[in-house]
Coordinates of C-alpha atoms in Angstrom, one line a residue:
X23 CA 92.9 134.7 66.2
X24 CA 92.0 133.7 69.7
X25 CA 90.6 136.4 72.1
X26 CA 92.7 137.4 75.0
X27 CA 92.0 135.4 78.2
X28 CA 92.5 136.9 81.6
X29 CA 94.3 134.8 84.2
X30 CA 91.4 135.0 86.6
X31 CA 89.2 133.1 84.0
X32 CA 91.6 130.2 83.9
X33 CA 90.8 127.3 86.3
X34 CA 92.7 124.2 87.3
X35 CA 90.7 121.0 87.2
X36 CA 90.8 120.9 91.0
X37 CA 89.5 124.5 91.3
X38 CA 86.7 123.8 88.9
X39 CA 85.6 120.6 90.7
X40 CA 85.7 122.4 94.1
X41 CA 83.6 125.3 92.7
X42 CA 81.0 122.8 91.2
X43 CA 80.9 120.9 94.5
X44 CA 80.1 124.1 96.4
X45 CA 77.3 125.0 93.9
X46 CA 75.8 121.5 94.0
X47 CA 75.8 121.3 97.8
X48 CA 73.9 124.6 98.0
X49 CA 70.8 122.7 96.8
X50 CA 70.5 121.1 100.2
X51 CA 68.5 118.1 101.2
X52 CA 66.4 116.1 98.6
X53 CA 64.1 113.1 98.8
X54 CA 64.0 110.7 95.9
X55 CA 62.8 107.2 95.0
X56 CA 64.8 104.7 92.9
X57 CA 66.1 101.1 92.5
X58 CA 69.4 99.9 94.0
X59 CA 72.0 98.5 91.7
X60 CA 75.8 97.8 92.0
X61 CA 75.5 97.7 95.8
X62 CA 78.9 97.1 97.5
X63 CA 80.3 97.2 101.1
X64 CA 84.1 97.6 101.3
X65 CA 86.1 96.8 104.5
X66 CA 85.5 100.4 105.7
X67 CA 81.8 99.6 106.3
X68 CA 80.5 102.4 104.0
X69 CA 77.8 101.6 101.4
X70 CA 78.2 102.5 97.8
X71 CA 75.5 101.9 95.1
X72 CA 73.7 103.3 92.2
X73 CA 70.1 104.6 92.4
X74 CA 68.3 104.4 89.1
X75 CA 64.9 104.5 87.4
X76 CA 64.0 103.5 83.8
X77 CA 65.7 106.6 82.3
X78 CA 68.6 107.7 84.5
X79 CA 70.9 106.8 87.4
X80 CA 73.1 108.5 90.0
X81 CA 75.9 107.3 92.2
X82 CA 75.3 107.2 96.0
X83 CA 77.4 106.8 99.1
X84 CA 76.0 106.1 102.6
X85 CA 78.7 106.4 105.3
X86 CA 79.0 104.0 108.2
X87 CA 77.6 106.4 110.8
X88 CA 74.4 106.8 108.9
X89 CA 73.8 103.3 107.5
X90 CA 73.7 101.8 111.1
X91 CA 70.2 103.3 111.5
X92 CA 68.8 101.4 108.4
X93 CA 66.4 98.7 109.6
X94 CA 66.3 96.5 106.5
X95 CA 68.9 94.9 104.3
X96 CA 69.5 96.7 101.0
X97 CA 70.1 94.7 97.9
X98 CA 70.2 95.1 94.2
X99 CA 66.8 95.6 92.6
X100 CA 65.1 96.9 95.8
X101 CA 63.0 100.1 95.5
X102 CA 63.9 102.6 98.2
X103 CA 63.2 106.1 99.4
X104 CA 66.2 108.2 100.5
X105 CA 66.9 111.5 102.1
X106 CA 70.2 112.9 100.8
X107 CA 72.2 115.9 99.9
X108 CA 74.1 116.4 96.7
X109 CA 77.8 116.5 96.4
X110 CA 80.7 116.0 94.0
X111 CA 83.6 113.6 94.5
X112 CA 86.4 116.0 93.4
X113 CA 89.2 113.5 92.6
X114 CA 87.1 111.9 89.8
X115 CA 84.6 114.7 89.1
X116 CA 81.7 112.3 89.9
X117 CA 78.4 113.8 90.9
X118 CA 76.9 111.8 93.7
X119 CA 74.4 111.7 96.6
X120 CA 75.4 111.4 100.2
X121 CA 72.6 109.4 101.8
X122 CA 71.4 110.5 105.3
X123 CA 68.3 108.3 105.6
X124 CA 67.0 105.2 103.8
X125 CA 63.6 103.5 103.9
X126 CA 61.7 100.9 101.8
X127 CA 59.7 102.5 99.0
X128 CA 56.1 101.6 100.4
X129 CA 55.8 103.6 103.6
X130 CA 58.5 106.0 102.6
X131 CA 56.8 106.8 99.3
X132 CA 53.7 107.9 101.2
X133 CA 55.8 110.1 103.4
X134 CA 57.5 111.5 100.3
X135 CA 54.2 112.4 98.8
X136 CA 53.1 114.0 102.1
X137 CA 56.2 116.2 102.2
X138 CA 56.0 117.1 98.5
X139 CA 52.3 118.2 98.9
X140 CA 53.1 120.0 102.1
X141 CA 55.9 122.0 100.5
X142 CA 53.7 122.7 97.4
X143 CA 50.7 124.0 99.4
X144 CA 52.9 125.9 101.8
X145 CA 54.6 127.7 98.9
X146 CA 51.1 128.7 97.6
X147 CA 50.3 130.2 101.0
X148 CA 47.5 127.8 102.0
X149 CA 49.1 127.4 105.5
X150 CA 49.6 131.1 106.1
X151 CA 48.3 132.4 109.4
X152 CA 46.8 135.4 107.6
X153 CA 44.4 133.1 105.8
X154 CA 43.0 131.6 109.0
X155 CA 39.4 132.5 109.6
X156 CA 38.5 133.7 113.2
X157 CA 36.3 131.5 115.3
X158 CA 33.1 132.8 116.9
X159 CA 33.4 133.4 120.6
X160 CA 30.0 131.9 121.3
X161 CA 29.0 129.5 118.6
X162 CA 25.4 128.3 118.6
X163 CA 25.6 125.5 116.0
X164 CA 28.5 123.0 115.5
X165 CA 28.8 121.0 112.3
X166 CA 30.6 117.6 112.6
X167 CA 32.0 116.0 109.4
X168 CA 32.9 112.4 110.3
X169 CA 31.7 108.8 110.2
X170 CA 28.2 108.3 111.6
X171 CA 29.4 105.0 113.2
X172 CA 32.8 106.0 114.4
X173 CA 34.0 106.4 118.0
X174 CA 35.1 109.9 117.2
X175 CA 31.5 111.1 116.7
X176 CA 30.3 109.6 120.0
X177 CA 33.2 111.2 121.9
X178 CA 32.4 114.6 120.4
X179 CA 28.7 114.3 121.2
X180 CA 29.3 113.2 124.8
X181 CA 31.7 116.2 125.5
X182 CA 29.4 118.8 123.8
X183 CA 26.4 117.5 125.7
X184 CA 28.3 117.5 129.0
X185 CA 29.9 120.9 128.5
X186 CA 27.2 122.9 126.7
X187 CA 23.8 121.1 126.2
X188 CA 22.4 124.3 124.5
X189 CA 24.6 123.8 121.4
X190 CA 22.9 122.6 118.2
X191 CA 24.8 119.9 116.4
X192 CA 24.5 119.0 112.7
X193 CA 26.2 115.8 111.6
X194 CA 27.5 115.5 108.0
X195 CA 28.1 111.7 107.7
X196 CA 30.9 110.5 105.4
X197 CA 33.5 107.9 104.9
X198 CA 36.8 108.7 106.7
X199 CA 38.9 105.9 105.3
X200 CA 39.5 104.1 102.0
X201 CA 39.0 104.9 98.3
X202 CA 36.8 107.8 97.6
X203 CA 36.7 109.0 101.3
X204 CA 38.3 112.3 100.4
X205 CA 35.6 113.0 97.8
X206 CA 32.8 112.4 100.3
X207 CA 34.5 114.5 102.9
X208 CA 34.9 117.4 100.4
X209 CA 31.2 117.1 99.4
X210 CA 30.1 117.3 103.0
X211 CA 32.2 120.4 103.6
X212 CA 30.8 122.0 100.5
X213 CA 27.2 121.0 101.5
X214 CA 27.8 122.6 105.0
X215 CA 28.9 125.8 103.3
X216 CA 25.9 125.8 101.0
X217 CA 23.4 125.2 103.8
X218 CA 25.3 127.7 106.0
X219 CA 23.6 126.5 109.2
X220 CA 26.8 126.1 111.3
X221 CA 29.1 128.6 113.0
X222 CA 32.0 126.2 112.6
X223 CA 32.9 122.7 111.5
X224 CA 34.8 119.9 113.2
X225 CA 36.5 117.6 110.7
X226 CA 37.4 114.5 112.7
X227 CA 38.1 110.8 113.0
X228 CA 40.0 108.5 115.4
X229 CA 43.6 107.5 115.2
X230 CA 45.2 105.1 112.6
X231 CA 48.1 104.3 110.4
X232 CA 49.4 106.6 107.7
X233 CA 47.5 104.6 105.2
X234 CA 44.3 104.8 107.2
X235 CA 44.6 108.6 107.4
X236 CA 45.7 109.1 103.8
X237 CA 42.4 110.6 102.6
X238 CA 43.2 113.6 104.8
X239 CA 46.4 114.2 102.8
X240 CA 44.5 114.8 99.6
X241 CA 45.3 118.0 97.6
X242 CA 41.8 118.6 96.4
X243 CA 40.4 118.2 99.9
X244 CA 43.0 120.6 101.2
X245 CA 41.9 123.2 98.7
X246 CA 38.2 122.7 99.6
X247 CA 39.0 123.3 103.3
X248 CA 41.0 126.4 102.4
X249 CA 38.1 127.8 100.4
X250 CA 35.5 127.1 103.1
X251 CA 33.7 130.2 104.4
X252 CA 32.9 128.4 107.6
X253 CA 35.9 128.0 110.0
X254 CA 37.1 124.4 110.2
X255 CA 38.9 122.6 113.1
X256 CA 41.0 119.6 112.0
X257 CA 40.7 116.9 114.6
X258 CA 42.2 113.9 112.8
X259 CA 43.8 110.9 114.7
X260 CA 45.8 111.2 117.8
X261 CA 48.0 114.0 119.0
X262 CA 51.1 112.5 117.2
X263 CA 49.2 112.1 113.9
X264 CA 49.9 115.0 111.4
X265 CA 47.9 115.4 108.2
X266 CA 47.7 118.1 105.5
X267 CA 44.2 119.1 106.8
X268 CA 45.9 120.0 110.1
X269 CA 48.0 122.7 108.3
X270 CA 45.3 124.0 106.0
X271 CA 42.4 124.1 108.5
X272 CA 41.8 127.2 110.6
X273 CA 42.8 125.3 113.7
X274 CA 44.2 121.9 114.6
X275 CA 43.0 119.9 117.6
X276 CA 45.1 117.0 118.9
X277 CA 42.1 114.7 119.1
X278 CA 38.3 114.9 118.3
X279 CA 37.6 115.1 122.0
X280 CA 39.9 118.1 122.3
X281 CA 38.1 119.8 119.4
X282 CA 34.8 119.4 121.2
X283 CA 36.2 121.0 124.3
X284 CA 37.7 123.9 122.3
X285 CA 34.4 124.8 120.7
X286 CA 32.2 124.4 123.8
X287 CA 31.8 126.8 126.7
X288 CA 32.1 125.9 130.4
X289 CA 32.9 127.3 133.7
X290 CA 36.5 127.2 132.8
X291 CA 36.0 129.4 129.8
X292 CA 39.0 131.5 130.6
X293 CA 41.1 128.4 130.8
X294 CA 39.8 127.3 127.4
X295 CA 40.6 130.7 125.9
X296 CA 44.0 130.4 127.4
X297 CA 44.4 126.9 126.0
X298 CA 43.3 128.3 122.6
X299 CA 45.8 131.1 122.8
X300 CA 48.5 128.6 123.9
X301 CA 47.6 126.4 121.0
X302 CA 47.8 129.3 118.7
X303 CA 51.1 130.3 120.2
X304 CA 52.2 126.7 119.8
X305 CA 51.4 126.8 116.1
X306 CA 53.3 130.1 115.8
X307 CA 56.3 128.7 117.6
X308 CA 56.1 125.5 115.6
X309 CA 56.1 127.5 112.4
X310 CA 58.9 129.7 113.7
X311 CA 60.9 126.6 114.8
X312 CA 60.3 125.0 111.4
X313 CA 61.8 128.0 109.7
X314 CA 64.7 128.0 112.1
X315 CA 65.2 124.3 111.7
X316 CA 65.5 124.7 107.9
X317 CA 68.1 127.5 108.5
X318 CA 69.9 125.3 111.0
X319 CA 69.9 122.4 108.5
X320 CA 71.4 124.6 105.8
X321 CA 74.0 125.9 108.3
X322 CA 74.7 122.4 109.4
X323 CA 75.3 121.4 105.8
X324 CA 77.7 124.3 105.3
X325 CA 79.5 123.4 108.5
X326 CA 79.7 119.7 107.5
X327 CA 81.5 120.7 104.3
X328 CA 84.3 122.1 106.5
X329 CA 84.0 119.5 109.3
X330 CA 86.9 117.0 109.6
X331 CA 84.4 114.1 109.3
X332 CA 83.4 115.3 105.9
X333 CA 87.1 115.3 104.8
X334 CA 87.5 111.9 106.5
X335 CA 84.5 110.6 104.6
X336 CA 86.0 111.9 101.4
X337 CA 89.4 110.3 102.2
X338 CA 87.6 107.0 103.2
X339 CA 85.8 107.0 99.9
X340 CA 89.1 107.6 98.0
X341 CA 90.8 104.9 100.2
X342 CA 88.0 102.4 99.2
X343 CA 88.6 103.2 95.5
X344 CA 92.4 102.9 95.8
X345 CA 92.0 99.7 97.9
X346 CA 89.8 98.2 95.2
X347 CA 92.2 99.3 92.5
X348 CA 95.1 97.7 94.4
X349 CA 93.2 94.5 94.9
X350 CA 92.6 94.3 91.1
X351 CA 96.3 95.1 90.4
X352 CA 97.4 92.4 92.8
X353 CA 95.0 89.9 91.2
X354 CA 96.3 90.7 87.8
X355 CA 99.9 90.6 88.9
X356 CA 99.4 87.2 90.7
X357 CA 97.7 85.9 87.5
X358 CA 100.6 87.1 85.4
X359 CA 103.1 85.4 87.9
X360 CA 101.1 82.2 87.8
X361 CA 101.2 82.2 84.0
X362 CA 104.9 82.9 84.0
X363 CA 105.6 80.1 86.5
X364 CA 103.6 77.7 84.3
X365 CA 105.6 78.7 81.3
X366 CA 108.9 78.3 83.2
X367 CA 107.7 74.9 84.4
X368 CA 106.9 73.9 80.8
X369 CA 110.4 75.1 79.7
X370 CA 112.0 73.3 82.6
X371 CA 110.2 70.1 81.7
X372 CA 111.5 70.4 78.1
X373 CA 115.1 70.9 79.4
X374 CA 115.2 68.3 82.2
X375 CA 118.2 65.7 81.9
X376 CA 115.7 62.9 81.4
X377 CA 114.0 64.7 78.6
X378 CA 117.3 65.7 77.1
X379 CA 118.5 62.1 77.4
X380 CA 115.4 60.9 75.8
X381 CA 115.8 63.4 72.9
X382 CA 119.5 62.5 72.5
X383 CA 118.6 58.8 72.5
X384 CA 116.1 59.5 69.7
X385 CA 118.7 61.5 67.8
X386 CA 121.3 58.8 68.4
X387 CA 119.0 56.1 67.1
X388 CA 118.2 58.1 64.0
X389 CA 121.9 58.9 63.5
X390 CA 122.9 55.2 63.9
X391 CA 120.1 54.3 61.5
X392 CA 121.3 56.9 59.0
X393 CA 125.0 55.8 59.5
X394 CA 124.1 52.1 59.0
X395 CA 122.2 53.0 55.9
X396 CA 125.1 55.1 54.6
X397 CA 127.6 52.2 55.4
X398 CA 125.4 49.7 53.7
X399 CA 125.0 52.0 50.7
X400 CA 128.8 52.7 50.7
X401 CA 129.7 49.0 51.1
X402 CA 127.4 48.2 48.1
X403 CA 129.1 50.9 46.1
X404 CA 132.6 49.7 47.0
X405 CA 131.6 46.1 46.3
X406 CA 130.2 47.1 42.9
X407 CA 133.4 49.1 42.1
X408 CA 135.6 46.2 43.3
X409 CA 133.7 43.8 41.1
X410 CA 134.2 46.1 38.1
X411 CA 137.9 46.6 39.0
X412 CA 138.4 42.8 39.4
X413 CA 136.7 42.2 36.1
X414 CA 139.1 44.8 34.5
X415 CA 142.0 43.4 36.4
X416 CA 141.1 39.9 35.4
X417 CA 141.0 40.9 31.9
X418 CA 144.5 42.4 32.2
X419 CA 146.0 39.7 34.5
X420 CA 148.9 37.5 33.3
X421 CA 147.1 34.6 34.7
X422 CA 144.4 35.1 32.0
X423 CA 147.2 34.9 29.4
X424 CA 148.5 31.8 31.1
X425 CA 145.2 30.1 30.8
X426 CA 145.4 30.5 27.1
X427 CA 148.6 28.4 27.0
X428 CA 151.3 31.0 27.5
X429 CA 153.9 31.0 30.3
X430 CA 156.2 33.5 32.0
X431 CA 159.9 32.9 32.6
X432 CA 161.8 34.8 35.2
X433 CA 165.4 34.8 36.4
X434 CA 166.3 33.9 40.0
X435 CA 166.2 37.6 40.7
X436 CA 162.6 37.8 39.4
X437 CA 163.3 39.6 36.2
X438 CA 161.0 38.5 33.3
X439 CA 163.0 37.0 30.5
X440 CA 161.9 38.7 27.3
X441 CA 165.0 37.8 25.1
X442 CA 167.5 35.0 25.1
X443 CA 170.3 37.5 24.7
X444 CA 169.8 38.5 28.3
X445 CA 170.7 34.9 29.5
X446 CA 174.0 33.2 30.0
X447 CA 175.1 29.7 30.8
X448 CA 174.3 28.5 34.3
X449 CA 171.4 31.0 34.9
X450 CA 168.6 29.6 37.0
X451 CA 165.2 30.1 35.5
X452 CA 161.6 29.8 36.7
X453 CA 158.8 29.3 34.3
X454 CA 155.3 30.1 35.6
X455 CA 152.4 28.0 34.2
X456 CA 148.7 28.3 35.0
X457 CA 148.8 25.4 37.4
X458 CA 152.4 25.5 38.6
X459 CA 156.0 26.4 37.8
X460 CA 159.1 24.8 36.1
X461 CA 162.6 25.4 37.4
X462 CA 165.4 25.0 34.9
X463 CA 169.2 25.9 34.2
X464 CA 170.6 27.4 31.0
X465 CA 173.1 25.0 29.5

């Protein structure tokens, strides 16, 4: 016996799909890498494709307003990095990704790794302000971890010499680019902590591409910086360059030169302190704005669910599907009509007057041939029967009797005389012989 089911536990398919869509869309924005397949662009201008790897695949849609910003031409087989939010196409119950941004895999993959590591370390608390070590107000010795031949080192030395010649400087030379650079940087930071001769450390290098600065986005190096007992200033690249070391260090300087100015005293010490406080405030504001930006993004996604554009996108997607289905139906119908026309043309050719006349001529020829054959056969049969009849008639004919010497005598009226008693004097007689007749009178 089935258990009782309350009405509130019974869903329609539409209600279920709507609820599942709401749950899926709460996940928010995701980044993922995959290969394009089944790429199509209907007349609406939206992009539809499947993103797959060796084990799985997911359907994707990128609407016209977003795909205009893509700087390369997507095609099947191309590896890409996408930023998307999850959704469900309710009419079919299909789980799909709504793509917001798309990049080729190479550069985008580094960005994806950067964001994943940033999120991971941030969740662990490595970026927390409470973990930042305070800087000495009047440092006496500055450690510099950088390349011994790089322009960054000479900029730092020039500024420190100009601003505070009394400062001691210890250089920890290391690679700042390429394979193994992160290992050397980590060793120098550990060595500075073991020697414990510096009040603070400047970790710096000049600007470069994301690939050039990639050693500063290493997880192991980030953990070494976080565990350092000596405060560290991250001064990597230009002001617009952001690395993981900037977040995990106790302070970030926009450039190596700016780091040198921050750690050295001058007549404008108050201004420097103010700059330091401003920078600290900037970091706090940046962190606050980052949190608010995430909340804004989540709120925006919730609003987008109810926004007319979202409904329009859904309707456009459904329109594309129905248009494709209609096109297929029209093609099938036209193909059916074409086959039907060909069949009718074939039947028409079979029933044209000329074809019918040809067939009738063939039938007539065959019928005439059969008729002539039947007539010949019938004529032969009749001739044979006639011959037999003539033979029989010949055998029974009086002429045959006459040939044997007999004759036939008839009266003038044509009666055969079989007895003399039937005659009287004066009767005219005619005697038939084989080769003529004799006329006589009874006396």
